[in-house]
Every structure is written in C-alpha cells, then in structure tokens.
Short mmCIF file of C-alpha atoms in Angstrom, two decimals:
data_model
loop_
_atom_site.label_atom_id
_atom_site.label_comp_id
_atom_site.label_asym_id
_atom_site.label_seq_id
_atom_site.Cartn_x
_atom_site.Cartn_y
_atom_site.Cartn_z
CA MET X 1498 -69.26 106.66 54.21
CA ASP X 1499 -70.14 103.22 55.55
CA ILE X 1500 -69.50 100.73 52.82
CA THR X 1501 -69.85 96.97 52.57
CA LEU X 1502 -67.84 95.16 49.94
CA ILE X 1503 -69.41 92.16 48.24
CA GLY X 1504 -66.44 90.26 46.82
CA ALA X 1505 -62.80 89.85 47.81
CA GLY X 1506 -61.09 89.35 44.44
CA ASN X 1507 -58.49 91.53 42.75
CA LEU X 1508 -60.81 94.46 42.15
CA ALA X 1509 -62.31 94.31 45.65
CA VAL X 1510 -58.85 94.24 47.21
CA ASN X 1511 -57.64 97.28 45.27
CA LEU X 1512 -60.87 99.25 45.58
CA GLY X 1513 -61.21 98.40 49.27
CA LYS X 1514 -57.72 99.68 50.03
CA ALA X 1515 -58.36 102.89 48.09
CA LEU X 1516 -61.68 103.47 49.89
CA LEU X 1517 -60.09 102.91 53.30
CA LYS X 1518 -57.25 105.28 52.43
CA ALA X 1519 -59.84 107.88 51.40
CA GLY X 1520 -61.31 107.72 54.89
CA HIS X 1521 -64.34 105.52 54.36
CA ASN X 1522 -65.45 102.91 56.86
CA ILE X 1523 -65.57 99.39 55.45
CA VAL X 1524 -68.20 97.57 57.47
CA GLN X 1525 -68.20 94.06 56.07
CA VAL X 1526 -66.39 92.06 53.39
CA TYR X 1527 -68.32 89.21 51.83
CA SER X 1528 -66.73 86.31 49.99
CA ARG X 1529 -67.92 82.75 49.44
CA THR X 1530 -64.34 81.75 50.21
CA GLU X 1531 -63.75 82.04 53.96
CA GLU X 1532 -60.04 82.78 53.63
CA SER X 1533 -60.47 85.54 51.03
CA ALA X 1534 -63.08 87.31 53.14
CA ALA X 1535 -60.91 87.01 56.26
CA THR X 1536 -57.75 88.24 54.53
CA LEU X 1537 -59.32 91.31 53.00
CA ALA X 1538 -61.45 92.07 56.07
CA ARG X 1539 -58.28 92.08 58.19
CA ILE X 1540 -56.61 94.59 55.85
CA LEU X 1541 -59.69 96.82 55.80
CA ASP X 1542 -60.52 96.48 59.49
CA ALA X 1543 -63.92 95.05 58.55
CA GLU X 1544 -66.02 92.05 59.47
CA PRO X 1545 -65.64 89.02 57.20
CA VAL X 1546 -68.80 87.18 56.13
CA ASN X 1547 -69.25 84.09 53.97
CA ARG X 1548 -72.98 83.95 53.52
CA ILE X 1549 -75.08 86.64 51.89
CA SER X 1550 -77.59 86.16 54.72
CA ASP X 1551 -74.91 87.38 57.14
CA VAL X 1552 -74.53 90.70 55.34
CA ASP X 1553 -76.10 93.25 57.68
CA ASP X 1554 -77.80 96.63 57.33
CA THR X 1555 -75.05 98.78 58.83
CA ALA X 1556 -73.67 100.09 55.56
CA SER X 1557 -75.30 102.74 53.39
CA VAL X 1558 -73.59 101.63 50.19
CA TYR X 1559 -73.03 98.05 49.00
CA ILE X 1560 -70.36 97.73 46.35
CA ILE X 1561 -70.51 94.48 44.45
CA ALA X 1562 -67.20 93.32 42.96
CA VAL X 1563 -67.74 89.66 42.14
CA LYS X 1564 -67.30 87.63 38.94
CA ASP X 1565 -69.74 88.70 36.23
CA SER X 1566 -71.30 85.25 36.31
CA ALA X 1567 -72.01 85.46 40.05
CA LEU X 1568 -73.55 88.92 40.07
CA ALA X 1569 -77.14 88.27 39.02
CA SER X 1570 -77.64 85.35 41.37
CA LEU X 1571 -76.41 87.38 44.36
CA LEU X 1572 -78.70 90.32 43.94
CA PRO X 1573 -82.10 88.99 45.08
CA SER X 1574 -80.94 88.08 48.58
CA LEU X 1575 -78.55 91.03 48.85
CA CYS X 1576 -81.07 93.70 47.88
CA MET X 1577 -84.12 92.23 49.58
CA ASN X 1578 -85.70 94.51 52.21
CA ARG X 1579 -83.01 97.16 51.73
CA GLY X 1580 -85.00 99.83 49.88
CA ASP X 1581 -83.08 102.64 51.62
CA LYS X 1582 -79.64 101.33 50.61
CA THR X 1583 -77.55 102.05 47.54
CA PHE X 1584 -76.13 99.21 45.45
CA LEU X 1585 -73.31 99.67 42.97
CA HIS X 1586 -71.86 97.01 40.74
CA THR X 1587 -68.38 97.32 39.24
CA ALA X 1588 -68.63 95.21 36.07
CA GLY X 1589 -67.65 96.70 32.73
CA SER X 1590 -69.75 94.32 30.71
CA ILE X 1591 -72.99 94.24 32.73
CA SER X 1592 -75.89 96.65 32.22
CA ILE X 1593 -77.34 98.70 35.05
CA ASP X 1594 -80.60 96.86 34.29
CA VAL X 1595 -79.34 93.82 36.20
CA PHE X 1596 -80.77 95.61 39.26
CA ASP X 1597 -84.23 96.03 37.67
CA GLY X 1598 -86.92 95.12 40.16
CA MET X 1599 -84.34 94.38 42.85
CA ALA X 1600 -83.65 97.81 44.29
CA ARG X 1601 -84.60 101.47 43.98
CA ASN X 1602 -81.21 103.14 44.40
CA TYR X 1603 -78.59 101.45 42.33
CA GLY X 1604 -75.88 102.15 39.83
CA VAL X 1605 -72.55 101.24 38.36
CA PHE X 1606 -69.06 102.21 39.50
CA TYR X 1607 -66.69 100.77 36.90
CA PRO X 1608 -62.99 101.41 37.52
CA MET X 1609 -61.37 100.53 34.22
CA GLN X 1610 -58.13 98.82 35.10
CA THR X 1611 -56.66 95.33 35.10
CA PHE X 1612 -56.15 94.33 38.72
CA SER X 1613 -53.93 91.67 40.18
CA LYS X 1614 -53.20 90.68 43.73
CA GLU X 1615 -49.45 90.97 43.16
CA ARG X 1616 -49.50 94.63 42.19
CA GLU X 1617 -50.97 97.54 44.08
CA VAL X 1618 -52.17 100.14 41.62
CA ASP X 1619 -52.43 103.91 42.00
CA PHE X 1620 -56.22 104.23 42.09
CA SER X 1621 -56.18 107.99 41.61
CA VAL X 1622 -55.26 107.68 37.91
CA ILE X 1623 -57.85 105.03 37.11
CA PRO X 1624 -60.78 106.29 35.02
CA CYS X 1625 -64.05 105.44 36.78
CA PHE X 1626 -67.30 105.30 34.82
CA ILE X 1627 -70.48 105.98 36.76
CA GLU X 1628 -74.15 105.38 36.15
CA GLY X 1629 -77.11 105.76 38.51
CA SER X 1630 -80.76 104.73 38.64
CA ASN X 1631 -81.64 108.31 39.56
CA ASP X 1632 -79.91 111.68 39.96
CA ALA X 1633 -79.35 111.26 43.70
CA VAL X 1634 -77.54 107.94 43.22
CA LEU X 1635 -75.59 109.29 40.26
CA THR X 1636 -74.41 112.28 42.29
CA ALA X 1637 -73.57 110.19 45.34
CA ALA X 1638 -71.73 107.57 43.31
CA LYS X 1639 -69.73 110.23 41.50
CA GLU X 1640 -68.81 111.86 44.79
CA LEU X 1641 -67.73 108.51 46.14
CA ALA X 1642 -65.67 107.82 43.01
CA HIS X 1643 -64.02 111.23 43.29
CA THR X 1644 -62.71 110.31 46.74
CA VAL X 1645 -60.56 107.58 45.16
CA SER X 1646 -59.99 108.70 41.57
CA ASP X 1647 -59.21 111.95 39.76
CA HIS X 1648 -60.90 110.69 36.59
CA VAL X 1649 -64.63 110.20 36.99
CA TYR X 1650 -67.00 110.07 34.01
CA ASP X 1651 -70.75 109.66 33.46
CA LEU X 1652 -71.37 106.75 31.12
CA SER X 1653 -74.55 104.92 30.13
CA SER X 1654 -74.69 101.15 30.01
CA ASP X 1655 -74.65 101.28 26.20
CA GLY X 1656 -71.52 103.40 26.24
CA ARG X 1657 -69.93 101.10 28.81
CA ARG X 1658 -70.56 98.07 26.59
CA VAL X 1659 -68.49 99.72 23.89
CA LEU X 1660 -65.90 100.88 26.40
CA HIS X 1661 -65.48 97.37 27.74
CA LEU X 1662 -65.03 95.94 24.25
CA ALA X 1663 -62.48 98.69 23.49
CA ALA X 1664 -60.67 97.78 26.72
CA VAL X 1665 -60.53 94.11 25.71
CA PHE X 1666 -58.71 95.14 22.53
CA ALA X 1667 -56.39 97.64 24.25
CA SER X 1668 -55.45 95.36 27.14
CA ASN X 1669 -56.36 91.66 26.86
CA PHE X 1670 -55.61 91.42 23.14
CA VAL X 1671 -52.50 93.57 23.47
CA ASN X 1672 -51.30 91.28 26.23
CA HIS X 1673 -52.05 88.26 24.05
CA CYS X 1674 -49.91 89.73 21.27
CA PHE X 1675 -47.14 89.90 23.88
CA SER X 1676 -47.81 86.25 24.81
CA ILE X 1677 -47.59 85.10 21.20
CA SER X 1678 -44.46 87.16 20.65
CA SER X 1679 -42.88 85.77 23.78
CA GLU X 1680 -43.72 82.20 22.77
CA LEU X 1681 -42.24 82.66 19.30
CA LEU X 1682 -39.04 84.07 20.79
CA SER X 1683 -38.65 81.35 23.40
CA GLY X 1684 -38.71 78.85 20.52
CA CYS X 1685 -35.31 80.20 19.46
CA GLY X 1686 -33.95 81.02 22.89
CA ILE X 1687 -34.41 84.80 22.75
CA PRO X 1688 -35.70 86.41 25.96
CA PHE X 1689 -38.82 88.60 25.65
CA ASP X 1690 -36.86 91.52 27.17
CA VAL X 1691 -35.47 92.37 23.73
CA MET X 1692 -38.98 93.60 22.86
CA TYR X 1693 -39.23 96.19 25.65
CA PRO X 1694 -37.75 99.18 23.76
CA LEU X 1695 -40.01 98.43 20.79
CA ILE X 1696 -43.07 98.12 23.01
CA ASP X 1697 -42.22 101.31 24.89
CA GLU X 1698 -41.94 103.18 21.60
CA VAL X 1699 -45.27 101.84 20.29
CA VAL X 1700 -46.99 102.89 23.51
CA ALA X 1701 -45.29 106.30 23.52
CA LYS X 1702 -46.37 106.91 19.92
CA ALA X 1703 -49.97 105.99 20.72
CA ARG X 1704 -50.01 108.96 23.09
CA LEU X 1705 -48.64 111.39 20.51
CA MET X 1706 -50.71 110.55 17.48
CA ARG X 1707 -53.71 108.47 16.49
CA PRO X 1708 -52.61 104.82 16.56
CA VAL X 1709 -53.80 104.31 12.98
CA GLU X 1710 -51.39 107.05 11.88
CA ALA X 1711 -48.53 105.52 13.87
CA GLN X 1712 -48.78 102.12 12.19
CA THR X 1713 -45.62 100.69 10.56
CA GLY X 1714 -44.53 97.25 9.38
CA PRO X 1715 -45.26 94.85 6.53
CA ALA X 1716 -49.06 94.98 6.87
CA VAL X 1717 -49.52 98.73 6.53
CA ARG X 1718 -47.44 98.80 3.33
CA TYR X 1719 -49.10 95.50 2.40
CA ASP X 1720 -45.81 93.84 1.58
CA VAL X 1721 -47.28 90.60 0.24
CA ASN X 1722 -43.90 88.85 0.18
CA VAL X 1723 -43.22 89.38 3.87
CA ILE X 1724 -46.84 88.74 4.87
CA SER X 1725 -47.07 85.42 3.05
CA ARG X 1726 -43.66 84.29 4.33
CA GLN X 1727 -44.59 85.17 7.91
CA ALA X 1728 -48.01 83.52 7.61
CA GLU X 1729 -46.22 80.40 6.33
CA MET X 1730 -44.07 80.35 9.48
CA LEU X 1731 -47.27 79.90 11.50
CA SER X 1732 -48.66 77.08 9.36
CA SER X 1733 -48.37 74.56 12.20
CA GLU X 1734 -50.67 76.75 14.31
CA PRO X 1735 -53.74 77.50 12.17
CA LEU X 1736 -55.37 79.76 14.77
CA LEU X 1737 -52.28 81.97 15.00
CA ARG X 1738 -52.01 81.95 11.24
CA ASN X 1739 -55.62 83.17 10.95
CA ILE X 1740 -54.95 85.89 13.49
CA TYR X 1741 -51.82 86.92 11.62
CA GLU X 1742 -53.61 87.12 8.26
CA ASP X 1743 -56.73 88.85 9.56
CA MET X 1744 -54.73 91.39 11.56
CA SER X 1745 -52.57 92.14 8.52
CA ARG X 1746 -55.62 92.61 6.30
CA SER X 1747 -57.34 94.75 8.92
CA ILE X 1748 -54.27 96.97 9.39
CA HIS X 1749 -54.11 97.51 5.66
CA GLU X 1750 -57.84 98.23 5.31
CA MET X 1751 -57.91 100.65 8.22
CA SER X 1752 -54.88 102.57 7.02
CA GLU X 1753 -56.30 102.81 3.49
CA ARG X 1754 -59.58 104.13 4.91
CA GLN X 1755 -57.66 106.63 7.03
CA ARG X 1756 -55.63 107.76 4.02
CA LYS X 1757 -58.79 108.34 1.97
CA ASP X 1758 -60.45 110.22 4.84
CA ALA X 1759 -57.38 112.42 5.18
CA MET X 1760 -57.47 113.30 1.49
CA GLN X 1761 -61.09 114.44 1.58
CA MET I 640 -15.21 104.61 10.38
CA ASP I 641 -16.08 105.91 6.90
CA ILE I 642 -19.65 104.92 6.20
CA THR I 643 -21.97 105.47 3.25
CA LEU I 644 -25.69 105.24 3.89
CA ILE I 645 -27.88 103.75 1.18
CA GLY I 646 -31.35 105.04 1.99
CA ALA I 647 -32.74 108.17 3.66
CA GLY I 648 -35.93 106.88 5.26
CA ASN I 649 -36.86 106.72 8.95
CA LEU I 650 -34.29 104.07 9.86
CA ALA I 651 -31.51 105.76 7.84
CA VAL I 652 -32.24 109.11 9.52
CA ASN I 653 -32.11 107.67 13.03
CA LEU I 654 -29.15 105.37 12.42
CA GLY I 655 -27.24 108.09 10.57
CA LYS I 656 -27.62 110.53 13.45
CA ALA I 657 -26.52 107.89 15.96
CA LEU I 658 -23.46 106.99 13.86
CA LEU I 659 -22.48 110.64 13.48
CA LYS I 660 -22.88 111.18 17.21
CA ALA I 661 -20.65 108.14 17.84
CA GLY I 662 -17.88 109.84 15.84
CA HIS I 663 -18.16 108.09 12.50
CA ASN I 664 -17.71 109.90 9.22
CA ILE I 665 -20.73 109.66 6.92
CA VAL I 666 -19.35 109.95 3.40
CA GLN I 667 -22.43 109.80 1.18
CA VAL I 668 -26.19 109.46 1.57
CA TYR I 669 -28.01 107.82 -1.31
CA SER I 670 -31.72 108.18 -1.97
CA ARG I 671 -33.72 107.93 -5.18
CA THR I 672 -35.57 111.00 -3.94
CA GLU I 673 -33.36 114.05 -4.36
CA GLU I 674 -34.88 115.95 -1.46
CA SER I 675 -34.57 113.08 1.03
CA ALA I 676 -30.90 112.56 0.16
CA ALA I 677 -30.19 116.29 0.43
CA THR I 678 -32.01 116.70 3.76
CA LEU I 679 -30.28 113.81 5.47
CA ALA I 680 -26.88 114.55 3.89
CA ARG I 681 -27.07 118.09 5.27
CA ILE I 682 -27.75 116.79 8.78
CA LEU I 683 -24.93 114.25 8.54
CA ASP I 684 -22.46 116.53 6.76
CA ALA I 685 -22.31 114.06 3.89
CA GLU I 686 -22.62 114.19 0.12
CA PRO I 687 -26.11 113.49 -1.26
CA VAL I 688 -26.40 111.19 -4.29
CA ASN I 689 -29.47 110.08 -6.23
CA ARG I 690 -28.03 107.45 -8.53
CA ILE I 691 -26.36 104.28 -7.38
CA SER I 692 -23.72 104.88 -10.06
CA ASP I 693 -22.74 108.06 -8.17
CA VAL I 694 -21.96 106.14 -4.99
CA ASP I 695 -18.17 106.23 -4.74
CA ASP I 696 -15.45 104.06 -3.16
CA THR I 697 -14.51 106.36 -0.28
CA ALA I 698 -16.37 104.49 2.43
CA SER I 699 -15.26 101.22 3.97
CA VAL I 700 -18.76 100.19 5.08
CA TYR I 701 -21.98 100.57 3.10
CA ILE I 702 -25.11 100.37 5.24
CA ILE I 703 -28.25 99.68 3.27
CA ALA I 704 -31.46 100.95 4.85
CA VAL I 705 -34.01 100.92 2.02
CA LYS I 706 -37.45 99.34 1.67
CA ASP I 707 -37.30 95.55 1.69
CA SER I 708 -38.67 95.48 -1.84
CA ALA I 709 -35.88 97.75 -3.16
CA LEU I 710 -32.97 95.93 -1.52
CA ALA I 711 -32.29 93.06 -3.93
CA SER I 712 -32.47 95.22 -7.06
CA LEU I 713 -29.92 97.69 -5.64
CA LEU I 714 -27.24 95.21 -4.74
CA PRO I 715 -25.75 94.24 -8.13
CA SER I 716 -24.73 97.78 -9.04
CA LEU I 717 -23.85 98.75 -5.46
CA CYS I 718 -21.57 95.78 -4.75
CA MET I 719 -19.98 95.47 -8.20
CA ASN I 720 -16.17 95.86 -8.19
CA ARG I 721 -16.08 96.52 -4.45
CA GLY I 722 -14.62 93.26 -3.19
CA ASP I 723 -12.72 95.04 -0.40
CA LYS I 724 -15.81 96.78 1.02
CA THR I 725 -18.24 95.64 3.69
CA PHE I 726 -21.98 95.70 3.01
CA LEU I 727 -24.56 95.52 5.78
CA HIS I 728 -28.29 95.46 5.32
CA THR I 729 -30.69 96.46 8.09
CA ALA I 730 -33.84 94.50 7.24
CA GLY I 731 -35.44 92.28 9.86
CA SER I 732 -37.16 90.07 7.35
CA ILE I 733 -34.43 89.54 4.74
CA SER I 734 -31.85 86.75 4.89
CA ILE I 735 -28.13 87.41 4.73
CA ASP I 736 -28.19 85.26 1.57
CA VAL I 737 -29.53 88.21 -0.42
CA PHE I 738 -25.84 89.12 -0.81
CA ASP I 739 -24.90 85.69 -2.22
CA GLY I 740 -22.65 86.05 -5.23
CA MET I 741 -22.68 89.84 -4.91
CA ALA I 742 -19.98 90.48 -2.33
CA ARG I 743 -17.45 88.74 -0.11
CA ASN I 744 -17.74 90.76 3.08
CA TYR I 745 -21.33 91.29 4.02
CA GLY I 746 -23.73 90.98 6.87
CA VAL I 747 -26.79 92.23 8.67
CA PHE I 748 -27.14 95.02 11.21
CA TYR I 749 -30.78 94.95 12.32
CA PRO I 750 -31.75 97.56 14.91
CA MET I 751 -35.12 96.36 16.16
CA GLN I 752 -37.19 99.48 16.65
CA THR I 753 -40.07 101.28 14.98
CA PHE I 754 -38.69 104.50 13.56
CA SER I 755 -40.53 107.63 12.57
CA LYS I 756 -39.30 110.96 11.33
CA GLU I 757 -41.25 112.82 14.01
CA ARG I 758 -39.54 111.16 16.94
CA GLU I 759 -35.85 110.91 17.68
CA VAL I 760 -35.17 107.69 19.53
CA ASP I 761 -32.46 106.85 22.04
CA PHE I 762 -30.40 104.47 19.91
CA SER I 763 -28.36 103.19 22.85
CA VAL I 764 -31.26 101.11 24.21
CA ILE I 765 -32.20 99.56 20.85
CA PRO I 766 -31.30 95.88 20.55
CA CYS I 767 -29.19 95.35 17.43
CA PHE I 768 -28.94 91.89 15.85
CA ILE I 769 -25.80 91.15 13.87
CA GLU I 770 -24.80 88.53 11.33
CA GLY I 771 -21.69 88.34 9.14
CA SER I 772 -20.54 86.39 6.09
CA ASN I 773 -17.28 85.63 7.94
CA ASP I 774 -15.76 86.15 11.39
CA ALA I 775 -13.99 89.37 10.41
CA VAL I 776 -17.22 90.98 9.20
CA LEU I 777 -19.14 89.71 12.21
CA THR I 778 -16.58 91.18 14.60
CA ALA I 779 -16.38 94.49 12.73
CA ALA I 780 -20.16 94.81 12.47
CA LYS I 781 -20.57 94.06 16.18
CA GLU I 782 -17.94 96.65 17.05
CA LEU I 783 -19.72 99.16 14.86
CA ALA I 784 -23.07 98.33 16.47
CA HIS I 785 -21.54 98.70 19.94
CA THR I 786 -20.62 102.29 19.13
CA VAL I 787 -24.33 103.17 18.88
CA SER I 788 -26.11 100.59 21.04
CA ASP I 789 -25.58 98.92 24.41
CA HIS I 790 -27.51 95.85 23.31
CA VAL I 791 -25.79 93.93 20.53
CA TYR I 792 -26.58 90.28 19.80
CA ASP I 793 -25.40 87.63 17.31
CA LEU I 794 -28.37 86.24 15.43
CA SER I 795 -28.62 83.97 12.39
CA SER I 796 -31.00 84.76 9.53
CA ASP I 797 -33.28 81.94 10.70
CA GLY I 798 -33.41 83.41 14.20
CA ARG I 799 -34.03 86.86 12.77
CA ARG I 800 -36.99 85.61 10.75
CA VAL I 801 -38.63 84.50 13.99
CA LEU I 802 -37.57 87.68 15.77
CA HIS I 803 -39.15 89.79 13.06
CA LEU I 804 -42.42 87.88 13.23
CA ALA I 805 -42.38 88.23 17.03
CA ALA I 806 -41.82 91.96 16.60
CA VAL I 807 -44.81 92.24 14.25
CA PHE I 808 -46.99 90.78 17.01
CA ALA I 809 -45.46 92.86 19.82
CA SER I 810 -45.56 96.15 17.93
CA ASN I 811 -47.62 96.31 14.72
CA PHE I 812 -50.42 94.11 16.02
CA VAL I 813 -50.36 95.76 19.44
CA ASN I 814 -50.66 99.11 17.73
CA HIS I 815 -53.53 97.80 15.64
CA CYS I 816 -55.35 96.72 18.79
CA PHE I 817 -54.95 100.34 19.92
CA SER I 818 -56.33 101.52 16.56
CA ILE I 819 -59.39 99.28 16.83
CA SER I 820 -59.93 100.32 20.45
CA SER I 821 -59.62 103.97 19.54
CA GLU I 822 -62.08 103.61 16.65
CA LEU I 823 -64.64 101.85 18.85
CA LEU I 824 -64.36 104.61 21.47
CA SER I 825 -64.65 107.45 18.99
CA GLY I 826 -67.95 105.91 17.89
CA CYS I 827 -69.37 106.91 21.28
CA GLY I 828 -67.38 110.09 21.78
CA ILE I 829 -64.89 108.75 24.34
CA PRO I 830 -61.29 109.90 23.84
CA PHE I 831 -58.62 107.18 23.61
CA ASP I 832 -56.79 108.78 26.57
CA VAL I 833 -59.03 106.91 28.99
CA MET I 834 -57.13 103.76 27.97
CA TYR I 835 -53.67 105.01 28.96
CA PRO I 836 -53.66 103.79 32.59
CA LEU I 837 -54.90 100.37 31.46
CA ILE I 838 -52.26 100.16 28.72
CA ASP I 839 -49.52 101.28 31.11
CA GLU I 840 -50.50 98.57 33.55
CA VAL I 841 -50.57 95.85 30.88
CA VAL I 842 -47.10 96.88 29.71
CA ALA I 843 -45.77 97.10 33.27
CA LYS I 844 -47.09 93.61 34.04
CA ALA I 845 -45.47 92.18 30.91
CA ARG I 846 -42.11 93.14 32.43
CA LEU I 847 -42.85 91.50 35.78
CA MET I 848 -44.26 88.17 34.71
CA ARG I 849 -44.74 86.09 31.58
CA PRO I 850 -47.52 87.74 29.55
CA VAL I 851 -49.47 84.48 29.41
CA GLU I 852 -49.59 84.49 33.22
CA ALA I 853 -50.68 88.13 33.33
CA GLN I 854 -53.73 87.60 31.12
CA THR I 855 -57.13 88.72 32.47
CA GLY I 856 -60.53 89.41 30.93
CA PRO I 857 -63.45 87.46 29.47
CA ALA I 858 -61.34 85.29 27.13
CA VAL I 859 -58.99 83.81 29.71
CA ARG I 860 -61.90 82.73 31.93
CA TYR I 861 -63.75 81.83 28.71
CA ASP I 862 -66.87 83.71 29.74
CA VAL I 863 -69.03 82.62 26.80
CA ASN I 864 -71.77 85.13 27.62
CA VAL I 865 -69.50 88.14 27.43
CA ILE I 866 -67.55 86.77 24.46
CA SER I 867 -70.65 86.14 22.35
CA ARG I 868 -72.19 89.50 23.27
CA GLN I 869 -68.99 91.33 22.38
CA ALA I 870 -68.58 89.39 19.12
CA GLU I 871 -72.16 90.35 18.26
CA MET I 872 -71.30 94.03 18.70
CA LEU I 873 -68.79 93.62 15.85
CA SER I 874 -71.22 91.90 13.49
CA SER I 875 -71.19 94.80 11.04
CA GLU I 876 -67.42 94.37 10.64
CA PRO I 877 -66.80 90.68 9.88
CA LEU I 878 -63.02 91.01 9.84
CA LEU I 879 -62.95 92.56 13.33
CA ARG I 880 -65.41 89.95 14.51
CA ASN I 881 -63.11 87.17 13.24
CA ILE I 882 -60.16 88.80 14.97
CA TYR I 883 -62.15 89.10 18.19
CA GLU I 884 -63.26 85.47 18.13
CA ASP I 885 -59.88 84.03 17.13
CA MET I 886 -58.01 86.12 19.69
CA SER I 887 -60.44 85.03 22.42
CA ARG I 888 -60.08 81.37 21.47
CA SER I 889 -56.30 81.70 21.28
CA ILE I 890 -56.09 83.40 24.69
CA HIS I 891 -58.11 80.60 26.20
CA GLU I 892 -56.10 77.83 24.52
CA MET I 893 -52.77 79.34 25.46
CA SER I 894 -53.73 79.85 29.08
CA GLU I 895 -55.10 76.31 29.33
CA ARG I 896 -51.83 74.97 27.90
CA GLN I 897 -49.86 77.10 30.33
CA ARG I 898 -51.96 75.85 33.26
CA LYS I 899 -51.37 72.22 32.26
CA ASP I 900 -47.62 72.82 31.84
CA ALA I 901 -47.49 74.43 35.27
CA MET I 902 -49.18 71.40 36.86
CA GLN I 903 -46.69 68.93 35.43
#
C-alpha cells in the first residue's frame, strides 16, 4: 500500500517503521519541523515535506499522527480535493467526527501504546482499535492494521473515549505513582530499584486475577492509623496528600463494593 | 537457627517456607485461628499453637508477622521473661520502638513485597530492610535475612516509614489505577487484557529512566481540552473525578519542576 505519514513524532516513527517492515511503501513524511521530517523520511525511504501544500496525491492512504491539538487545523488543507483518498487519524481521544465534511473515506487507527523515540516497540503485540466512515474503509483499515499488529479490534468513537481514559489510569497515572514513589525514596537516599520486585509482583497479579481482588495494603483494610500517619507525612505537599487520601478512600470503597457483589 | 513464627498469614506463609528452605528449624507457629496455625505448621514441620501462653522457650528468634493492629497487644505476653531471646517484627509501617520496655534484643525484618496465599514468590529477590536494638541483633538479623534474600539493607524506622509510604504508591495505588481502568473498560465490554502491552511498556520504561522523565499523555502536556473532557466523563463518580484532576495537576507540576531542574 502507498502510504503518506502526516507527523514525525514518537507514534509516527514507530508506526512508520512497522509499516515499512510489513512491506508498505511510505511515499511522503510530513512534519512542520524540517529535521524531524528529514530524519524519519530517511529511515522510511520517503520524501520529507514541511508544508501541507507539498503533500502530493501519490499515496492512497494518509495516516495522521500529529499532536491532538494540531489535528483539526491540518485537515481542511490535507483532505481538500482528495475525495478518492482514505484518511486515518491515530488519536485515542479524538472522535471520528473530526473528519465530518472534510472527506468521504476516513477512519481511526489507534495503536494503544506509549511511544518514545528511545525505545523501539514490538508493534505486533500492540492492540489497534479501528473505526471507519463506511464498511469499505473499515475493512481496508483493519486489513492494514493486521499487517502490523496481531491484535486488531473494531471500536466506536464512544468506546475509544472510554478506552483512552482507562489507558490514562493504567499508564500515565501508574507512571505518576512511580514518580511520586521515586521522589519519596530519593528524599532518604534509597534508589527506586528496590521497588522493582514489588512492582513486578503487582503487575503479575493483575494478569492472574481482577485487580480489585488483588488489592492489599493499609487502604483496603482501611487501617485508619496507618492511613492518617501516612497522610500526615505528606502534609507539606497538599496535592499529594489529597491524592493519598482520595486513593485510599477509593480503594476501600471499591473493595467493599466488590465484596458485597461477591456475596450476592 | 531455631525460629518461632508468630502469625500464619500471607507473609508468615511465604517467609516460613523460605526459612525452612534455607535450612532453619521452625519450632512453633502461632495463630489465633486454629486452622491457619495447623495448616502452616504442617507445611513447616512445626508445632501449631493458638494461645500466646503456649508459645514456648525453645526458639532463639521469634519472628512476628501479624496484622499491624495486633502487634502491640501481643508483645507484653510474648516477650515477658524472655530476656535472652531475639524478637523481630516484619511490619513496614511500625517503628522499632514498639518493643520499648518489652525486650532487650529486638529489631525489624521487613521484606518489602505484596504476599498472597495463591502465589508463591521467589524470596531471594525481595529486598529486606533490617533494624536492630543493638549491633549484635542487627548483625544476627542481617545474617538471617541473607539466608533467604540476596537484597538486605540497613534501614532506620524513620527511613522505613518513608519506604512504606513509597511502596503504597508504587504498589497499592498502582494496583488501584488498574482496578479503575478495568472497571471503566468493563463498562463498555472491553477486557482488561488489552492494557497489558501498555502496562508492560510503562514498567519497562520505569527501569530505564526516571519515571518523571518517562511520563506521556494529556496531563504532562497539560492538554486542557482532553483533561476537562475526561474529567467530565467521571462526573457521576466525584471521588474518581477528584483523583483524575489531582493526578493530572500533579503530573504537570512534577514534570514542570523536573524541566526547570534540568535547565539549571
């Protein structure tokens, strides 16, 4: 398939490499930043372009992997006079409706992963969530996704909104818990490495049972002594203290709810 | 070493097995619950006891692995007239001072892991944090810990308080983020499995760089559109909404601080 990539950030880099490896032809790579476009275009054996007006009609599919905030403003000039082309955006948090009135054949190809330039990821294990403006686009987009991933799902924009929020909890907020933990430890000279076995075990358990059933610690038994002492330790950082108290309350509430459900 | 275990819960089960495997002799297993004491005693080839008054003087070390709330009330009868014995508690959140006036040779042996009956853990990788009332106890407790773990550290009660709080963030709160994520997904029929590759990547990154540097997502770029839309999706659950908003603000603040530190 002849594909043009709009964007040269972390997702574009990883997706572009996976598409090339799967045998697709990457025609052009667009980025506002000259260097980013050039770097990725070199890797993908494509033509770098820095202005949307330089994007040409050679490709049949245009995959848009830019910042959420840049997406809507790009579309009018990108889609104009390209009624026979297919446009796919890759944003977890943006509805398919962003294309409304811009194009006829459009959809979403959302690979749910956290990408960084430093790390090449194995694309084949990444779940990809697909949506299309019509059956032909849906089928084509799913076929395209299957060339790079073994885990391809249909998902509506409404479902993807929930999925994206769930991903924020399971990745960004999880990572932030690591950041807070690491910062607390560095305050008394303990390296974050000591947490790895604990983290590995928590993650392993989450694969074996429902996370709510795997919960341990002071909050799930609602040990008020420990909770109030630990909250007190965060008194110089009110935001962290709020997070600590709300998380503890929420853990307790959810586990109580789960216990009641289990008894019924 | 002749060891008596006070407690037969998840930690006692896992620690007891590791001690037995390391060649120690487990003399008695105490639990208030007859069945728990009997079950663990059978595994460890020890004598089960259900009353503290039945704990005898055969052991040289008494390891106390009971609920935090039960610890203090046990000590007077356990330590009485045993001035030549060593007592070690295993609680992350309790100071060594809990033994004050109760015993002469006492300390803390805190294996930092989340234990469950369903899963046998590899004790050798678990970091164990040791404290002693005097140098002899400290040395003996560290030697004992080294027989079951490759990662033994000295840590004061003050340090352990921080460590325990850091562990709550890195494990209990991380697990709760999984629980929330899983609950959101089940609301639209998506299995939590789709999150595994994302979670694996977040955990892998936390080993390669400081978590604060690995952060991605709407909060770190402070994408107000996405943040307010996602907060809105949680409006029927005010506690989750608070957590979402505070976590997002905290991610942003911490990454801004980190950026400023890096520039200096």
